[in-house]
Short mmCIF file of C-alpha atoms and ligand atoms in Angstrom, two decimals:
data_model
loop_
_atom_site.label_atom_id
_atom_site.label_comp_id
_atom_site.label_asym_id
_atom_site.label_seq_id
_atom_site.Cartn_x
_atom_site.Cartn_y
_atom_site.Cartn_z
CA UNK A 1 132.14 193.61 105.88
CA UNK A 2 129.40 190.93 106.27
CA UNK A 3 128.24 190.84 103.25
CA UNK A 4 127.50 187.23 102.97
CA UNK A 5 125.82 187.45 106.20
CA UNK A 6 123.72 190.16 105.71
CA UNK A 7 122.40 188.61 102.11
CA UNK A 8 121.98 185.29 103.88
CA UNK A 9 119.53 186.58 106.24
CA UNK A 10 117.59 189.03 103.50
CA UNK A 11 117.81 185.80 100.91
CA UNK A 12 115.74 183.80 103.68
CA UNK A 13 113.39 186.04 104.90
CA UNK A 14 110.04 185.11 104.97
CA UNK A 15 107.42 187.21 103.49
CA UNK A 16 103.30 187.15 102.62
CA UNK A 17 104.44 187.07 99.40
CA UNK A 18 107.37 184.53 98.87
CA UNK A 19 105.70 181.93 101.17
CA UNK A 20 106.18 177.91 99.58
CA UNK A 21 103.21 177.33 97.98
CA UNK A 22 102.30 173.71 96.56
CA UNK A 23 102.40 169.95 97.69
CA UNK A 24 105.41 167.99 99.03
CA UNK A 25 106.23 165.26 97.16
CA UNK A 26 107.09 162.63 99.84
CA UNK A 27 108.01 160.09 97.86
CA UNK A 28 111.25 162.62 97.08
CA UNK A 29 111.86 162.72 100.97
CA UNK A 30 115.02 161.65 102.21
CA UNK A 31 115.78 159.28 104.26
CA UNK A 32 116.21 161.16 107.96
CA UNK A 33 118.69 158.44 109.62
CA UNK A 34 121.87 157.64 107.98
CA UNK A 35 123.11 154.32 108.87
CA UNK A 36 126.59 152.41 108.88
CA UNK A 37 125.38 148.65 108.10
CA UNK A 38 129.01 147.07 107.61
CA UNK A 39 130.67 149.29 110.63
CA UNK A 40 131.29 147.24 113.76
CA UNK A 41 128.41 147.85 116.06
CA UNK A 42 128.60 148.31 120.24
CA UNK A 43 125.67 148.79 121.56
CA UNK A 44 124.57 151.43 124.28
CA UNK A 45 124.11 150.16 127.17
CA UNK A 46 120.81 150.98 129.07
CA UNK A 47 120.82 154.07 132.00
CA UNK A 48 118.93 155.29 134.77
CA UNK A 49 115.99 157.49 134.12
CA UNK A 50 114.54 158.84 136.97
CA UNK A 51 116.04 160.62 140.23
CA UNK A 52 118.66 163.27 138.75
CA UNK A 53 119.65 166.78 140.15
CA UNK A 54 116.13 169.55 139.93
CA UNK A 55 116.32 171.32 137.01
CA UNK A 56 117.10 174.89 138.39
CA UNK A 57 120.24 173.55 140.04
CA UNK A 58 121.16 172.13 136.48
CA UNK A 59 121.01 175.43 134.61
CA UNK A 60 122.78 177.33 137.31
CA UNK A 61 125.21 175.06 137.86
CA UNK A 62 126.16 174.62 133.74
CA UNK A 63 129.28 176.50 132.65
CA UNK A 64 131.61 175.89 129.70
CA UNK A 65 134.68 173.48 131.02
CA UNK A 66 137.52 172.97 129.33
CA UNK A 67 139.98 171.29 131.78
CA UNK A 68 139.64 167.87 132.32
CA UNK A 69 141.14 165.09 134.61
CA UNK A 70 142.28 161.71 132.67
CA UNK A 71 139.13 159.78 134.19
CA UNK A 72 137.23 157.56 131.45
CA UNK A 73 134.19 158.61 130.75
CA UNK A 74 131.98 155.36 131.49
CA UNK A 75 130.57 153.92 128.57
CA UNK A 76 126.99 153.87 130.06
CA UNK A 77 127.40 158.25 131.18
CA UNK A 78 128.43 157.92 127.21
CA UNK A 79 124.72 156.33 126.63
CA UNK A 80 122.82 158.77 128.87
CA UNK A 81 124.71 162.00 127.03
CA UNK A 82 123.22 160.81 123.46
CA UNK A 83 120.42 159.55 124.46
CA UNK A 84 119.90 163.66 126.22
CA UNK A 85 121.29 165.30 123.61
CA UNK A 86 119.07 163.77 120.49
CA UNK A 87 117.77 160.15 121.18
CA UNK A 88 114.72 159.24 120.28
CA UNK A 89 112.34 159.40 123.23
CA UNK A 90 108.81 158.89 122.09
CA UNK A 91 107.50 156.53 119.58
CA UNK A 92 104.57 157.15 118.38
CA UNK A 93 102.10 156.02 115.06
CA UNK A 94 104.95 155.24 113.13
CA UNK A 95 106.91 158.41 113.98
CA UNK A 96 110.10 158.41 115.76
CA UNK A 97 110.65 161.92 117.80
CA UNK A 98 113.68 163.12 119.55
CA UNK A 99 114.82 164.95 122.82
CA UNK A 100 115.52 167.99 121.00
CA UNK A 101 112.80 169.87 118.75
CA UNK A 102 113.48 169.43 115.12
CA UNK A 103 111.67 172.04 112.36
CA UNK A 104 109.44 169.94 111.18
CA UNK A 105 110.50 167.06 112.45
CA UNK A 106 112.92 166.01 109.73
CA UNK A 107 115.86 165.27 112.13
CA UNK A 108 118.70 166.80 109.36
CA UNK A 109 121.72 166.56 112.13
CA UNK A 110 124.38 163.54 112.54
CA UNK A 111 126.04 162.90 115.47
CA UNK A 112 130.10 161.23 115.77
CA UNK A 113 131.93 160.95 117.66
CA UNK A 114 136.19 161.33 118.66
CA UNK A 115 136.92 158.76 121.39
CA UNK A 116 139.58 159.41 123.06
CA UNK A 117 139.23 158.00 126.97
CA UNK A 118 136.16 155.93 126.81
CA UNK A 119 136.11 152.79 128.89
CA UNK A 120 136.08 149.64 126.95
CA UNK A 121 136.38 152.11 123.94
CA UNK A 122 138.59 151.44 121.50
CA UNK A 123 140.03 155.22 120.44
CA UNK A 124 138.71 155.91 117.06
CA UNK A 125 135.94 158.11 115.17
CA UNK A 126 132.16 156.34 115.81
CA UNK A 127 128.79 157.05 114.17
CA UNK A 128 125.36 157.57 116.49
CA UNK A 129 123.20 155.61 115.12
CA UNK A 130 120.35 157.30 116.60
CA UNK A 131 117.53 154.61 115.87
CA UNK A 132 118.81 151.47 117.11
CA UNK A 133 120.93 153.45 120.00
CA UNK A 134 124.31 152.03 118.62
CA UNK A 135 128.10 153.32 118.20
CA UNK A 136 129.45 152.80 114.64
CA UNK A 137 133.07 152.41 114.23
CA UNK A 138 133.86 154.46 111.37
CA UNK A 139 137.90 154.27 111.88
CA UNK A 140 139.79 153.19 114.95
CA UNK A 141 143.08 155.25 116.08
CA UNK A 142 144.34 158.08 117.93
CA UNK A 143 142.82 161.19 116.70
CA UNK A 144 143.86 163.37 119.25
CA UNK A 145 145.81 166.01 117.63
CA UNK A 146 144.05 165.75 114.69
CA UNK A 147 140.70 167.22 116.52
CA UNK A 148 142.49 169.43 118.19
CA UNK A 149 144.44 171.04 115.30
CA UNK A 150 141.08 170.56 113.04
CA UNK A 151 139.80 172.55 116.12
CA UNK A 152 141.92 175.70 115.76
CA UNK A 153 144.08 174.43 117.98
CA UNK A 154 142.00 173.86 121.08
CA UNK A 155 144.10 171.42 123.67
CA UNK A 156 140.68 170.92 125.21
CA UNK A 157 139.64 168.20 122.44
CA UNK A 158 143.06 166.10 123.21
CA UNK A 159 142.20 166.47 126.80
CA UNK A 160 138.27 165.69 126.62
CA UNK A 161 137.61 161.89 127.00
CA UNK A 162 135.51 162.46 123.88
CA UNK A 163 134.49 165.00 121.24
CA UNK A 164 131.33 165.51 120.45
CA UNK A 165 130.75 166.80 116.36
CA UNK A 166 127.39 167.26 115.40
CA UNK A 167 126.50 167.21 110.70
CA UNK A 168 123.90 168.82 108.75
CA UNK A 169 123.11 166.47 105.75
CA UNK A 170 121.33 169.67 104.61
CA UNK A 171 118.63 168.60 101.72
CA UNK A 172 116.37 166.56 104.64
CA UNK A 173 115.44 169.85 105.94
CA UNK A 174 115.80 171.95 102.50
CA UNK A 175 113.67 169.13 100.65
CA UNK A 176 111.25 170.83 101.80
CA UNK A 177 112.37 174.41 103.27
CA UNK A 178 114.69 175.00 100.28
CA UNK A 179 116.79 178.08 100.99
CA UNK A 180 115.09 178.88 104.49
CA UNK A 181 116.35 175.14 105.55
CA UNK A 182 119.85 176.85 105.80
CA UNK A 183 118.51 178.63 109.11
CA UNK A 184 116.96 175.55 110.15
CA UNK A 185 119.56 173.16 110.66
CA UNK A 186 122.16 175.92 112.97
CA UNK A 187 118.53 176.11 115.16
CA UNK A 188 118.65 172.01 115.63
CA UNK A 189 121.60 171.74 116.43
CA UNK A 190 121.70 174.57 119.19
CA UNK A 191 118.76 172.39 120.15
CA UNK A 192 121.27 169.90 120.55
CA UNK A 193 124.42 171.13 122.03
CA UNK A 194 122.21 172.39 125.07
CA UNK A 195 120.52 169.64 125.70
CA UNK A 196 124.62 167.86 125.54
CA UNK A 197 125.19 170.66 128.09
CA UNK A 198 122.18 169.84 130.45
CA UNK A 199 122.82 166.39 130.69
CA UNK A 200 126.65 166.66 131.32
CA UNK A 201 126.28 168.90 134.12
CA UNK A 202 123.33 166.46 135.38
CA UNK A 203 125.99 163.77 135.58
CA UNK A 204 128.95 166.16 137.07
CA UNK A 205 130.64 166.04 134.11
CA UNK A 206 131.97 168.97 132.24
CA UNK A 207 131.07 170.23 128.33
CA UNK A 208 132.49 173.09 126.14
CA UNK A 209 130.78 174.07 123.20
CA UNK A 210 132.28 174.59 119.87
CA UNK A 211 132.26 176.27 116.92
CA UNK A 212 135.86 177.75 115.84
CA UNK A 213 136.87 175.39 113.72
CA UNK A 214 138.47 174.50 110.48
CA UNK A 215 135.06 172.80 108.45
CA UNK A 216 137.11 171.16 105.86
CA UNK A 217 139.62 169.39 108.02
CA UNK A 218 136.86 168.23 110.79
CA UNK A 219 134.84 166.95 107.41
CA UNK A 220 138.13 165.21 106.60
CA UNK A 221 137.92 163.33 109.73
CA UNK A 222 134.44 161.76 109.67
CA UNK A 223 135.09 161.17 106.08
CA UNK A 224 131.69 163.20 105.20
CA UNK A 225 132.23 165.26 101.64
CA UNK A 226 131.52 169.31 103.19
CA UNK A 227 129.08 169.94 100.33
CA UNK A 228 125.30 167.32 100.65
CA UNK A 229 126.60 166.87 104.19
CA UNK A 230 128.80 169.42 106.12
CA UNK A 231 130.29 170.35 109.96
CA UNK A 232 128.47 172.74 112.26
CA UNK A 233 128.96 172.59 115.85
CA UNK A 234 131.15 170.18 118.54
CA UNK A 235 131.27 169.65 122.04
CA UNK A 236 133.98 167.96 124.18
CA UNK A 237 133.24 166.34 127.19
CA UNK A 238 135.18 164.78 130.18
CA UNK A 239 135.83 165.01 134.17
CA UNK A 240 136.08 168.58 134.88
CA UNK A 241 139.91 169.31 136.99
CA UNK A 242 137.33 171.83 139.16
CA UNK A 243 133.29 171.41 140.09
CA UNK A 244 132.25 174.16 137.75
CA UNK A 245 129.61 174.79 140.86
CA UNK A 246 132.84 175.64 143.17
CA UNK A 247 132.61 178.52 141.39
CA UNK A 248 132.06 181.67 143.09
CA UNK A 249 128.56 182.51 142.27
CA UNK A 250 127.16 186.08 142.14
CA UNK A 251 124.16 186.47 144.15
CA UNK A 252 122.99 190.09 143.48
CA UNK A 253 120.03 191.22 142.06
CA UNK A 254 119.75 191.52 138.57
CA UNK A 255 120.77 195.35 137.45
CA UNK A 256 117.06 196.56 136.09
C1 LIG B 1 128.01 178.95 119.13
C2 LIG B 1 128.97 178.28 120.29
C3 LIG B 1 130.25 178.64 119.88
C4 LIG B 1 131.19 178.79 120.83
N1 LIG B 1 132.99 178.24 120.39
C5 LIG B 1 133.30 178.10 121.33
C6 LIG B 1 135.01 177.35 120.73
O1 LIG B 1 134.91 177.58 119.94
N2 LIG B 1 135.76 178.28 122.36
C7 LIG B 1 135.90 177.94 123.31
O2 LIG B 1 136.47 177.98 123.96
N3 LIG B 1 134.23 178.13 123.92
C8 LIG B 1 133.30 178.03 122.74
N4 LIG B 1 132.31 178.16 123.17
C9 LIG B 1 131.68 178.78 124.48
C10 LIG B 1 131.81 179.93 124.99
O3 LIG B 1 132.54 180.75 125.07
C11 LIG B 1 130.49 180.22 126.44
O4 LIG B 1 129.43 179.38 126.15
C12 LIG B 1 130.87 181.39 126.92
O5 LIG B 1 131.89 181.90 127.12
C13 LIG B 1 129.74 181.78 128.18
O6 LIG B 1 130.49 180.76 128.96
P1 LIG B 1 129.76 179.23 129.87
O7 LIG B 1 129.18 178.60 128.76
O8 LIG B 1 130.49 178.98 130.78
O9 LIG B 1 128.22 180.25 130.55
C14 LIG B 1 130.69 178.39 122.21
C15 LIG B 1 129.81 179.04 122.37
C16 LIG B 1 128.62 178.88 121.52
C17 LIG B 1 127.61 178.62 121.87
#
């Protein structure tokens, strides 16, 4: 039981006597950005920066939301969500930093979308081009059933306006961190997932993070090979049927 998990934890440990040594060959560093050059592009519109809900309110209002209305998501909200999750927040001296931290600034996580119900966007599968803040259309069509099935039948994937899917391009991180990279990609994805959840709450939207999925089925939808690049995590987004901040709040003091 749990042999592989335990083995993974042991084999990827840093110890004083096994730290990676030597110089990195920067000529062999893989590309940080994946681009689908031939795909039709959709420019994501500007969104207002500034007045938002205070952070303490966003944090206390965030809850996993699994029931959505049929209201479409606006492209402007989608634009903000993608930027907030893992967009470029600062360009400095030739480097592009993101809203989410990433081990070694190697950014191994790619973002894809199954668009179910976004205003003025055709249903289909898209890739988020981070550098240009655009959607790249990979396939058009109705993928609601396929993505819900791939998430072990979780129907929220079909009723949500959009399903955000994060993959890891492992070598982007393994190039530097070798086996330990397999810890880091999951940590990177977690940061991105939380950014998205908080951004959704800030817009009055609901999200639920999903890790219960059939990897091969999701990879098939995205047309990624499952070896060099594979799905790690997903999130559904939509207009919530009930407002999470109307849920009864436990105001009793923490148990010490
Ligand atoms: C790594 C991870 C995987 C999750 N996977 C699922 C999932 O597959 N399906 C689901 O309904 N919720 C999933 N959740 C949501 C959790 O059930 C939820 O965060 C938890 O019940 C706490 O509720 P809250 O998010 O409202 O605070 C996942 C959350 C995390 C962090």
